[in-house]
Short mmCIF file of N, CA and C in Angstrom, two decimals:
data_model
loop_
_atom_site.label_atom_id
_atom_site.label_comp_id
_atom_site.label_asym_id
_atom_site.label_seq_id
_atom_site.Cartn_x
_atom_site.Cartn_y
_atom_site.Cartn_z
N MET A 4 1.13 -16.26 -23.13
CA MET A 4 1.10 -17.43 -22.41
C MET A 4 -0.20 -17.90 -22.03
N MET A 5 -0.66 -18.90 -22.20
CA MET A 5 -1.96 -19.37 -22.16
C MET A 5 -2.00 -20.28 -20.77
N ALA A 6 -3.11 -20.14 -20.14
CA ALA A 6 -3.26 -21.19 -18.80
C ALA A 6 -3.88 -22.58 -19.40
N VAL A 7 -2.96 -23.48 -18.63
CA VAL A 7 -3.52 -24.79 -19.12
C VAL A 7 -4.13 -25.42 -17.95
N PRO A 8 -5.43 -25.80 -18.75
CA PRO A 8 -6.65 -26.32 -17.61
C PRO A 8 -6.20 -27.61 -17.15
N SER A 9 -6.44 -27.97 -15.61
CA SER A 9 -6.38 -28.84 -15.06
C SER A 9 -7.30 -30.07 -14.97
N ARG A 10 -6.88 -31.25 -15.58
CA ARG A 10 -7.71 -32.41 -15.81
C ARG A 10 -9.17 -32.37 -16.05
N GLY A 11 -9.54 -31.51 -17.45
CA GLY A 11 -10.60 -31.09 -17.56
C GLY A 11 -11.91 -31.01 -16.80
N SER A 12 -11.55 -30.58 -15.75
CA SER A 12 -12.56 -30.34 -14.68
C SER A 12 -13.45 -29.09 -15.10
N ALA A 13 -14.80 -29.02 -14.58
CA ALA A 13 -15.86 -27.96 -15.16
C ALA A 13 -15.20 -26.49 -14.81
N GLY A 14 -15.25 -25.55 -15.42
CA GLY A 14 -14.48 -24.46 -14.98
C GLY A 14 -13.00 -24.31 -15.18
N ALA A 15 -12.43 -25.30 -16.08
CA ALA A 15 -11.13 -25.27 -16.11
C ALA A 15 -10.15 -24.36 -15.42
N VAL A 16 -9.69 -24.73 -14.31
CA VAL A 16 -8.82 -24.19 -13.38
C VAL A 16 -7.52 -24.16 -13.81
N PRO A 17 -6.68 -23.00 -14.15
CA PRO A 17 -5.42 -22.81 -14.51
C PRO A 17 -4.46 -23.46 -13.34
N SER A 18 -3.32 -23.76 -14.10
CA SER A 18 -2.19 -24.52 -13.26
C SER A 18 -1.32 -23.53 -12.96
N GLN A 19 -1.05 -22.45 -13.62
CA GLN A 19 0.27 -21.70 -13.31
C GLN A 19 -0.11 -20.90 -12.09
N CYS A 20 0.81 -20.63 -11.43
CA CYS A 20 0.79 -19.84 -10.10
C CYS A 20 0.57 -18.36 -10.44
N THR A 21 1.10 -17.83 -11.81
CA THR A 21 0.87 -16.67 -12.00
C THR A 21 -0.54 -16.19 -12.28
N VAL A 22 -1.20 -16.98 -12.84
CA VAL A 22 -2.78 -16.92 -13.23
C VAL A 22 -3.39 -16.84 -11.68
N LEU A 23 -3.10 -17.67 -11.37
CA LEU A 23 -3.97 -17.76 -9.81
C LEU A 23 -3.47 -16.46 -8.95
N ILE A 24 -2.31 -16.26 -8.75
CA ILE A 24 -2.06 -15.08 -8.21
C ILE A 24 -2.59 -13.87 -8.56
N ALA A 25 -2.84 -13.65 -9.94
CA ALA A 25 -3.52 -12.37 -10.79
C ALA A 25 -5.02 -12.45 -10.21
N ARG A 26 -5.50 -13.71 -10.43
CA ARG A 26 -6.89 -13.83 -9.95
C ARG A 26 -7.10 -13.23 -8.61
N VAL A 27 -6.46 -14.05 -7.59
CA VAL A 27 -6.70 -13.56 -6.17
C VAL A 27 -6.35 -11.91 -6.48
N ALA A 28 -5.36 -11.62 -6.48
CA ALA A 28 -4.81 -10.20 -6.52
C ALA A 28 -5.96 -9.11 -7.35
N ARG A 29 -6.43 -9.66 -8.18
CA ARG A 29 -7.68 -8.77 -8.81
C ARG A 29 -8.81 -8.46 -7.97
N VAL A 30 -9.18 -9.65 -6.90
CA VAL A 30 -10.16 -9.40 -6.44
C VAL A 30 -9.75 -8.74 -4.92
N VAL A 31 -8.65 -9.05 -4.58
CA VAL A 31 -8.25 -8.29 -3.30
C VAL A 31 -8.22 -6.75 -3.64
N ARG A 32 -7.58 -6.53 -4.82
CA ARG A 32 -7.45 -4.94 -5.10
C ARG A 32 -8.71 -4.42 -5.33
N GLN A 33 -9.81 -5.14 -5.58
CA GLN A 33 -11.22 -4.65 -6.07
C GLN A 33 -11.76 -4.21 -4.57
N GLN A 34 -11.53 -5.17 -3.74
CA GLN A 34 -12.28 -5.03 -2.35
C GLN A 34 -11.25 -4.01 -1.47
N PHE A 35 -9.95 -3.97 -1.84
CA PHE A 35 -9.18 -2.93 -1.05
C PHE A 35 -9.51 -1.48 -1.56
N GLU A 36 -9.90 -1.49 -2.78
CA GLU A 36 -10.19 -0.22 -3.48
C GLU A 36 -11.75 0.45 -2.73
N GLN A 37 -12.68 -0.69 -2.66
CA GLN A 37 -13.68 -0.21 -2.08
C GLN A 37 -13.77 0.19 -0.67
N VAL A 38 -12.82 -0.47 0.12
CA VAL A 38 -12.65 -0.28 1.35
C VAL A 38 -11.96 1.16 1.54
N LEU A 39 -11.19 1.34 0.85
CA LEU A 39 -10.37 3.12 0.71
C LEU A 39 -11.56 3.92 0.37
N ALA A 40 -12.26 3.41 -0.69
CA ALA A 40 -13.45 4.87 -1.10
C ALA A 40 -14.26 5.17 -0.08
N ARG A 41 -14.60 3.94 0.64
CA ARG A 41 -15.50 4.45 1.86
C ARG A 41 -15.02 5.22 2.86
N LEU A 42 -13.58 5.10 3.06
CA LEU A 42 -12.76 5.99 3.68
C LEU A 42 -12.40 7.17 3.17
N GLY A 43 -12.86 7.38 2.06
CA GLY A 43 -12.22 8.61 1.46
C GLY A 43 -10.82 8.68 0.91
N LEU A 44 -10.28 7.52 0.73
CA LEU A 44 -8.95 7.40 0.30
C LEU A 44 -8.59 6.72 -1.03
N HIS A 45 -7.46 6.93 -1.68
CA HIS A 45 -7.16 6.18 -2.72
C HIS A 45 -5.54 5.38 -2.47
N GLN A 46 -5.65 4.20 -3.17
CA GLN A 46 -4.18 3.54 -2.60
C GLN A 46 -2.94 4.56 -2.74
N ARG A 47 -2.81 5.14 -3.75
CA ARG A 47 -1.46 6.16 -3.38
C ARG A 47 -1.58 7.26 -2.22
N HIS A 48 -2.83 7.36 -1.52
CA HIS A 48 -2.84 8.22 -0.37
C HIS A 48 -2.11 7.06 0.76
N VAL A 49 -2.86 5.92 0.60
CA VAL A 49 -2.27 5.02 1.85
C VAL A 49 -0.67 4.75 1.66
N VAL A 50 -0.20 4.48 0.42
CA VAL A 50 1.09 4.21 0.41
C VAL A 50 2.04 5.42 0.70
N ALA A 51 1.60 6.78 0.66
CA ALA A 51 2.43 7.66 1.11
C ALA A 51 2.50 7.96 2.66
N LEU A 52 1.01 7.69 2.93
CA LEU A 52 0.73 7.65 4.71
C LEU A 52 1.80 6.67 5.42
N SER A 53 1.51 5.33 4.91
CA SER A 53 2.14 4.34 5.44
C SER A 53 3.52 4.37 5.31
N TYR A 54 4.04 5.02 4.25
CA TYR A 54 5.80 5.28 4.14
C TYR A 54 6.02 6.23 5.44
N LEU A 55 5.17 7.21 5.44
CA LEU A 55 5.35 8.26 6.58
C LEU A 55 5.47 7.60 8.04
N ARG A 56 4.26 6.94 8.21
CA ARG A 56 4.32 6.12 9.39
C ARG A 56 5.21 5.28 9.82
N GLY A 57 5.89 4.53 8.81
CA GLY A 57 7.06 3.81 9.29
C GLY A 57 8.23 4.47 9.13
N TYR A 58 8.47 5.70 8.55
CA TYR A 58 9.73 6.14 8.32
C TYR A 58 9.96 7.55 9.01
N GLY A 59 8.84 8.10 9.52
CA GLY A 59 8.78 9.39 9.97
C GLY A 59 8.86 10.48 9.08
N PRO A 60 8.94 11.65 9.62
CA PRO A 60 8.97 12.99 8.82
C PRO A 60 10.20 12.78 7.79
N THR A 61 9.90 13.24 6.35
CA THR A 61 10.80 13.01 5.37
C THR A 61 10.87 14.08 4.49
N ALA A 62 11.87 14.27 4.07
CA ALA A 62 12.12 15.55 2.88
C ALA A 62 11.30 15.15 1.61
N GLN A 63 10.43 16.22 1.12
CA GLN A 63 9.61 15.91 0.07
C GLN A 63 10.30 15.22 -0.96
N GLN A 64 11.67 15.75 -1.27
CA GLN A 64 12.44 15.24 -2.75
C GLN A 64 12.66 13.57 -2.25
N GLN A 65 13.00 13.32 -0.90
CA GLN A 65 13.44 12.05 -0.65
C GLN A 65 12.04 10.94 -0.95
N LEU A 66 10.78 11.75 -0.48
CA LEU A 66 9.62 10.91 -0.65
C LEU A 66 9.45 10.68 -2.27
N ASP A 67 9.62 11.53 -3.14
CA ASP A 67 9.35 11.11 -4.38
C ASP A 67 10.41 10.06 -5.05
N ASP A 68 11.52 10.11 -4.61
CA ASP A 68 12.59 9.02 -4.53
C ASP A 68 12.13 7.55 -4.03
N ARG A 69 11.49 7.79 -2.80
CA ARG A 69 11.25 6.35 -2.07
C ARG A 69 10.12 5.74 -2.87
N LEU A 70 9.15 6.64 -3.13
CA LEU A 70 7.83 6.16 -3.58
C LEU A 70 7.71 6.11 -4.96
N ARG A 71 8.81 6.53 -5.89
CA ARG A 71 9.01 6.18 -7.31
C ARG A 71 7.96 7.08 -8.02
N ILE A 72 7.63 8.36 -7.56
CA ILE A 72 6.71 9.11 -7.80
C ILE A 72 7.27 10.57 -8.69
N ASP A 73 6.68 10.86 -9.85
CA ASP A 73 7.10 12.05 -10.38
C ASP A 73 6.93 13.16 -9.40
N PRO A 74 8.20 13.99 -9.59
CA PRO A 74 7.73 15.31 -8.65
C PRO A 74 6.53 16.13 -8.77
N SER A 75 6.15 16.39 -9.85
CA SER A 75 4.78 17.09 -9.90
C SER A 75 3.63 16.03 -9.35
N SER A 76 3.58 14.79 -9.61
CA SER A 76 2.58 14.09 -9.39
C SER A 76 2.45 13.91 -7.78
N LEU A 77 3.63 13.73 -7.14
CA LEU A 77 3.79 13.85 -5.85
C LEU A 77 3.23 15.14 -4.87
N VAL A 78 3.59 16.36 -5.82
CA VAL A 78 3.20 17.72 -5.05
C VAL A 78 1.62 17.64 -5.19
N CYS A 79 0.87 17.08 -6.28
CA CYS A 79 -0.53 17.07 -6.26
C CYS A 79 -0.85 16.02 -5.27
N LEU A 80 -0.40 15.05 -5.08
CA LEU A 80 -0.96 13.86 -4.10
C LEU A 80 -0.77 14.60 -2.51
N LEU A 81 0.53 15.23 -2.27
CA LEU A 81 0.73 15.78 -1.09
C LEU A 81 -0.39 16.96 -0.76
N ASN A 82 -0.83 17.74 -2.04
CA ASN A 82 -1.78 18.58 -1.76
C ASN A 82 -3.16 18.28 -1.38
N GLU A 83 -3.47 16.87 -2.19
CA GLU A 83 -4.98 16.34 -1.70
C GLU A 83 -4.51 15.76 0.07
N LEU A 84 -3.67 15.19 0.56
CA LEU A 84 -3.33 14.68 1.81
C LEU A 84 -3.31 15.92 2.73
N GLU A 85 -2.71 16.95 2.30
CA GLU A 85 -2.82 18.07 3.08
C GLU A 85 -3.93 18.81 3.28
N GLU A 86 -4.86 18.74 2.05
CA GLU A 86 -6.19 19.60 2.25
C GLU A 86 -7.02 18.64 3.00
N SER A 87 -6.73 17.51 3.10
CA SER A 87 -7.53 16.45 4.00
C SER A 87 -6.98 16.25 5.37
N GLU A 88 -6.02 17.25 5.61
CA GLU A 88 -5.19 17.02 6.83
C GLU A 88 -4.64 16.04 7.48
N LEU A 89 -4.02 15.08 6.55
CA LEU A 89 -3.64 13.82 6.86
C LEU A 89 -2.22 13.82 7.16
N VAL A 90 -1.74 14.91 6.36
CA VAL A 90 -0.06 15.22 6.55
C VAL A 90 -0.17 16.77 6.78
N ILE A 91 1.47 16.99 7.43
CA ILE A 91 1.82 18.40 7.60
C ILE A 91 2.89 18.55 6.66
N ARG A 92 3.19 19.80 5.99
CA ARG A 92 4.40 20.10 5.26
C ARG A 92 4.89 21.40 6.06
N HIS A 93 6.01 21.24 6.16
CA HIS A 93 6.97 22.54 6.62
C HIS A 93 8.25 22.65 6.10
N ARG A 94 8.70 23.68 6.41
CA ARG A 94 9.93 24.17 5.59
C ARG A 94 11.40 23.63 6.82
N ASP A 95 12.09 22.89 6.44
CA ASP A 95 13.43 22.55 7.22
C ASP A 95 13.89 23.59 7.83
N ARG A 96 14.25 23.75 9.09
CA ARG A 96 14.64 24.79 9.62
C ARG A 96 16.36 24.89 9.21
N SER A 97 17.03 23.83 9.07
CA SER A 97 18.55 24.09 8.59
C SER A 97 18.52 24.30 6.94
N ASP A 98 17.31 24.11 6.45
CA ASP A 98 17.77 24.52 4.90
C ASP A 98 16.08 24.91 4.41
N ARG A 99 15.81 26.30 4.44
CA ARG A 99 14.47 26.64 4.23
C ARG A 99 13.95 26.27 3.04
N ARG A 100 14.98 25.86 2.07
CA ARG A 100 14.27 25.42 0.75
C ARG A 100 13.57 24.17 0.79
N ARG A 101 14.00 23.30 1.47
CA ARG A 101 13.79 21.80 1.80
C ARG A 101 12.12 21.63 2.33
N ALA A 102 11.31 21.02 1.69
CA ALA A 102 10.01 20.72 2.65
C ALA A 102 10.14 19.54 3.28
N ILE A 103 9.43 19.40 4.63
CA ILE A 103 9.59 18.31 5.29
C ILE A 103 8.26 17.73 5.29
N VAL A 104 7.79 16.52 5.23
CA VAL A 104 6.40 15.96 5.06
C VAL A 104 6.24 15.30 6.31
N GLU A 105 5.46 15.17 7.38
CA GLU A 105 5.17 14.21 8.15
C GLU A 105 3.74 13.71 8.46
N LEU A 106 3.30 12.82 8.97
CA LEU A 106 2.09 12.28 9.06
C LEU A 106 1.22 12.96 10.15
N SER A 107 0.24 13.50 10.15
CA SER A 107 -0.59 14.17 11.03
C SER A 107 -1.25 13.35 11.86
N PRO A 108 -1.68 13.64 13.44
CA PRO A 108 -2.75 13.13 14.05
C PRO A 108 -3.64 12.23 13.10
N ARG A 109 -4.46 13.37 12.39
CA ARG A 109 -5.65 12.62 11.52
C ARG A 109 -5.40 11.62 10.68
N GLY A 110 -3.78 11.50 10.16
CA GLY A 110 -3.33 10.70 8.98
C GLY A 110 -3.25 9.38 9.84
N GLU A 111 -2.86 9.47 11.25
CA GLU A 111 -2.60 8.30 11.68
C GLU A 111 -3.77 7.40 12.05
N ARG A 112 -4.92 8.46 12.53
CA ARG A 112 -6.35 7.60 12.61
C ARG A 112 -6.51 7.20 11.45
N ALA A 113 -6.51 7.97 10.30
CA ALA A 113 -7.06 7.48 9.02
C ALA A 113 -6.12 6.06 8.65
N LEU A 114 -4.96 5.70 9.05
CA LEU A 114 -4.36 4.51 8.67
C LEU A 114 -4.73 3.54 9.66
N CYS A 115 -5.21 3.80 10.89
CA CYS A 115 -5.58 2.89 11.73
C CYS A 115 -7.01 2.49 11.18
N ASP A 116 -7.94 3.36 10.68
CA ASP A 116 -9.12 2.72 10.03
C ASP A 116 -8.95 1.97 8.90
N VAL A 117 -7.85 2.35 7.91
CA VAL A 117 -7.60 1.48 6.96
C VAL A 117 -7.21 -0.02 7.35
N ASP A 118 -6.30 -0.23 8.60
CA ASP A 118 -5.90 -1.30 9.00
C ASP A 118 -7.02 -2.07 9.33
N LYS A 119 -7.91 -1.66 10.18
CA LYS A 119 -9.22 -2.33 10.67
C LYS A 119 -9.90 -2.66 9.57
N ALA A 120 -10.13 -1.72 8.62
CA ALA A 120 -11.18 -2.39 7.53
C ALA A 120 -10.29 -3.28 6.58
N LEU A 121 -9.06 -3.23 6.34
CA LEU A 121 -8.25 -4.34 5.82
C LEU A 121 -8.11 -5.73 6.42
N GLN A 122 -8.34 -5.51 7.65
CA GLN A 122 -8.44 -6.94 8.48
C GLN A 122 -9.53 -7.61 8.26
N VAL A 123 -10.78 -6.84 7.83
CA VAL A 123 -12.07 -7.61 7.54
C VAL A 123 -11.75 -8.01 6.26
N VAL A 124 -11.37 -7.32 5.25
CA VAL A 124 -11.15 -7.63 4.14
C VAL A 124 -10.13 -9.24 4.21
N GLU A 125 -9.31 -9.27 4.96
CA GLU A 125 -8.41 -10.46 4.99
C GLU A 125 -9.00 -11.45 5.59
N GLU A 126 -10.01 -11.30 6.68
CA GLU A 126 -10.55 -12.42 7.21
C GLU A 126 -11.59 -12.94 6.12
N GLU A 127 -12.04 -12.02 5.25
CA GLU A 127 -13.03 -12.74 4.24
C GLU A 127 -12.50 -13.50 3.23
N MET A 128 -11.28 -12.81 2.78
CA MET A 128 -10.49 -13.78 1.64
C MET A 128 -9.89 -14.94 2.22
N LEU A 129 -9.43 -14.93 3.73
CA LEU A 129 -8.81 -16.04 4.04
C LEU A 129 -9.79 -17.20 4.67
N ALA A 130 -11.05 -16.75 4.91
CA ALA A 130 -12.12 -17.66 5.57
C ALA A 130 -11.82 -18.94 5.28
N GLY A 131 -11.59 -19.55 4.15
CA GLY A 131 -11.38 -20.99 3.80
C GLY A 131 -10.09 -21.61 4.42
N LEU A 132 -9.28 -20.65 4.77
CA LEU A 132 -8.15 -21.29 5.43
C LEU A 132 -7.93 -21.27 6.85
N ASP A 133 -7.53 -22.45 7.39
CA ASP A 133 -7.29 -22.49 8.84
C ASP A 133 -6.03 -21.98 9.33
N PRO A 134 -5.56 -21.55 10.52
CA PRO A 134 -4.52 -20.72 11.07
C PRO A 134 -3.27 -21.27 10.59
N ASP A 135 -3.25 -22.57 10.43
CA ASP A 135 -1.76 -22.97 10.04
C ASP A 135 -1.43 -22.67 8.61
N GLU A 136 -2.63 -22.92 7.74
CA GLU A 136 -2.66 -22.21 6.37
C GLU A 136 -2.29 -20.90 6.39
N ARG A 137 -2.74 -20.14 6.87
CA ARG A 137 -2.79 -18.78 6.78
C ARG A 137 -1.43 -18.46 7.29
N ASP A 138 -0.68 -19.19 7.95
CA ASP A 138 0.57 -18.88 8.50
C ASP A 138 1.59 -19.24 7.19
N VAL A 139 1.23 -20.12 6.51
CA VAL A 139 2.02 -20.93 5.61
C VAL A 139 2.02 -20.04 4.41
N LEU A 140 0.66 -19.41 4.31
CA LEU A 140 0.59 -18.48 2.97
C LEU A 140 1.47 -17.12 3.34
N HIS A 141 1.26 -16.78 4.44
CA HIS A 141 1.76 -15.16 4.86
C HIS A 141 3.46 -15.71 4.64
N SER A 142 3.95 -16.74 5.20
CA SER A 142 5.35 -16.96 5.20
C SER A 142 5.73 -16.96 3.82
N LEU A 143 5.40 -17.70 2.76
CA LEU A 143 5.53 -17.84 1.26
C LEU A 143 5.37 -16.52 0.68
N LEU A 144 4.34 -15.82 0.86
CA LEU A 144 4.43 -14.56 0.30
C LEU A 144 5.49 -13.23 0.79
N ALA A 145 5.82 -13.57 2.12
CA ALA A 145 6.65 -12.60 2.71
C ALA A 145 8.07 -13.17 2.02
N ARG A 146 8.07 -14.35 1.85
CA ARG A 146 9.50 -14.80 1.11
C ARG A 146 9.53 -14.33 -0.47
N LEU A 147 8.43 -14.61 -1.01
CA LEU A 147 8.61 -13.91 -2.43
C LEU A 147 8.86 -12.42 -2.53
N ASN A 148 8.24 -11.86 -1.41
CA ASN A 148 8.35 -10.39 -1.33
C ASN A 148 9.76 -10.05 -1.27
N SER A 149 10.54 -10.95 -0.13
CA SER A 149 12.02 -10.40 0.30
C SER A 149 12.71 -11.04 -0.78
N VAL A 150 12.64 -11.96 -1.53
CA VAL A 150 13.69 -12.51 -2.54
C VAL A 150 13.27 -12.18 -3.99
N GLY A 151 12.35 -11.35 -4.26
CA GLY A 151 11.79 -11.08 -5.29
C GLY A 151 12.80 -9.88 -6.00
N PRO A 152 12.53 -9.52 -7.22
CA PRO A 152 13.08 -8.79 -8.05
C PRO A 152 12.70 -7.23 -7.39
N GLU A 153 13.24 -6.15 -8.09
CA GLU A 153 13.23 -4.55 -7.49
C GLU A 153 11.66 -4.49 -7.52
N TRP A 154 10.92 -5.10 -8.37
CA TRP A 154 9.48 -4.74 -8.31
C TRP A 154 8.58 -5.15 -6.96
N ALA A 155 9.61 -6.04 -6.27
CA ALA A 155 8.82 -6.33 -4.94
C ALA A 155 8.64 -5.24 -4.01
N LEU A 156 7.52 -5.31 -3.32
CA LEU A 156 7.21 -3.96 -2.32
C LEU A 156 8.06 -4.01 -0.98
N ALA A 157 8.34 -2.84 -0.81
CA ALA A 157 8.99 -2.84 0.74
C ALA A 157 7.88 -2.91 1.49
N ALA A 158 8.31 -3.26 2.78
CA ALA A 158 7.29 -3.92 4.00
C ALA A 158 6.41 -2.83 4.22
N ASN A 159 6.82 -1.54 3.99
CA ASN A 159 5.71 -0.42 4.61
C ASN A 159 4.72 -0.14 3.46
N GLU A 160 4.97 -0.60 2.16
CA GLU A 160 4.25 -0.32 1.05
C GLU A 160 2.82 -1.21 0.81
N VAL A 161 1.91 -0.47 0.43
CA VAL A 161 0.67 -1.31 -0.08
C VAL A 161 0.67 -1.72 -1.19
#
């Protein structure tokens, strides 16, 4: 699918929303990854930590189902998070075979740091919009997310 330039303007701005969304998403993702790198995190870390913040202690098997991560990849991810003291894993008292994963106090602080850093990124990205326009943009994106297909992110995912 080719982008159709609008009215012969210099720089040929594409008219499809998909292309515009992809361009904005690329810039946001780059800035997001830079912020996370400064904090010593990766996006996959933030997704798991955010899930735990939103849903509380979770069985490891349920976590790989909810995050749609292969069990062996989840083990590697949780090992990284546990080594950084961002999560705590312990055995379920009612079923010793089952591991429970929970956000540690350090993990909560890391997410607060991520939230603050992302607020700065958002302010930079939306600097050209007034408060009403920001509200409209947020409303439209939330609506797309809530009515979108299965690939739309859950509210707590990054």
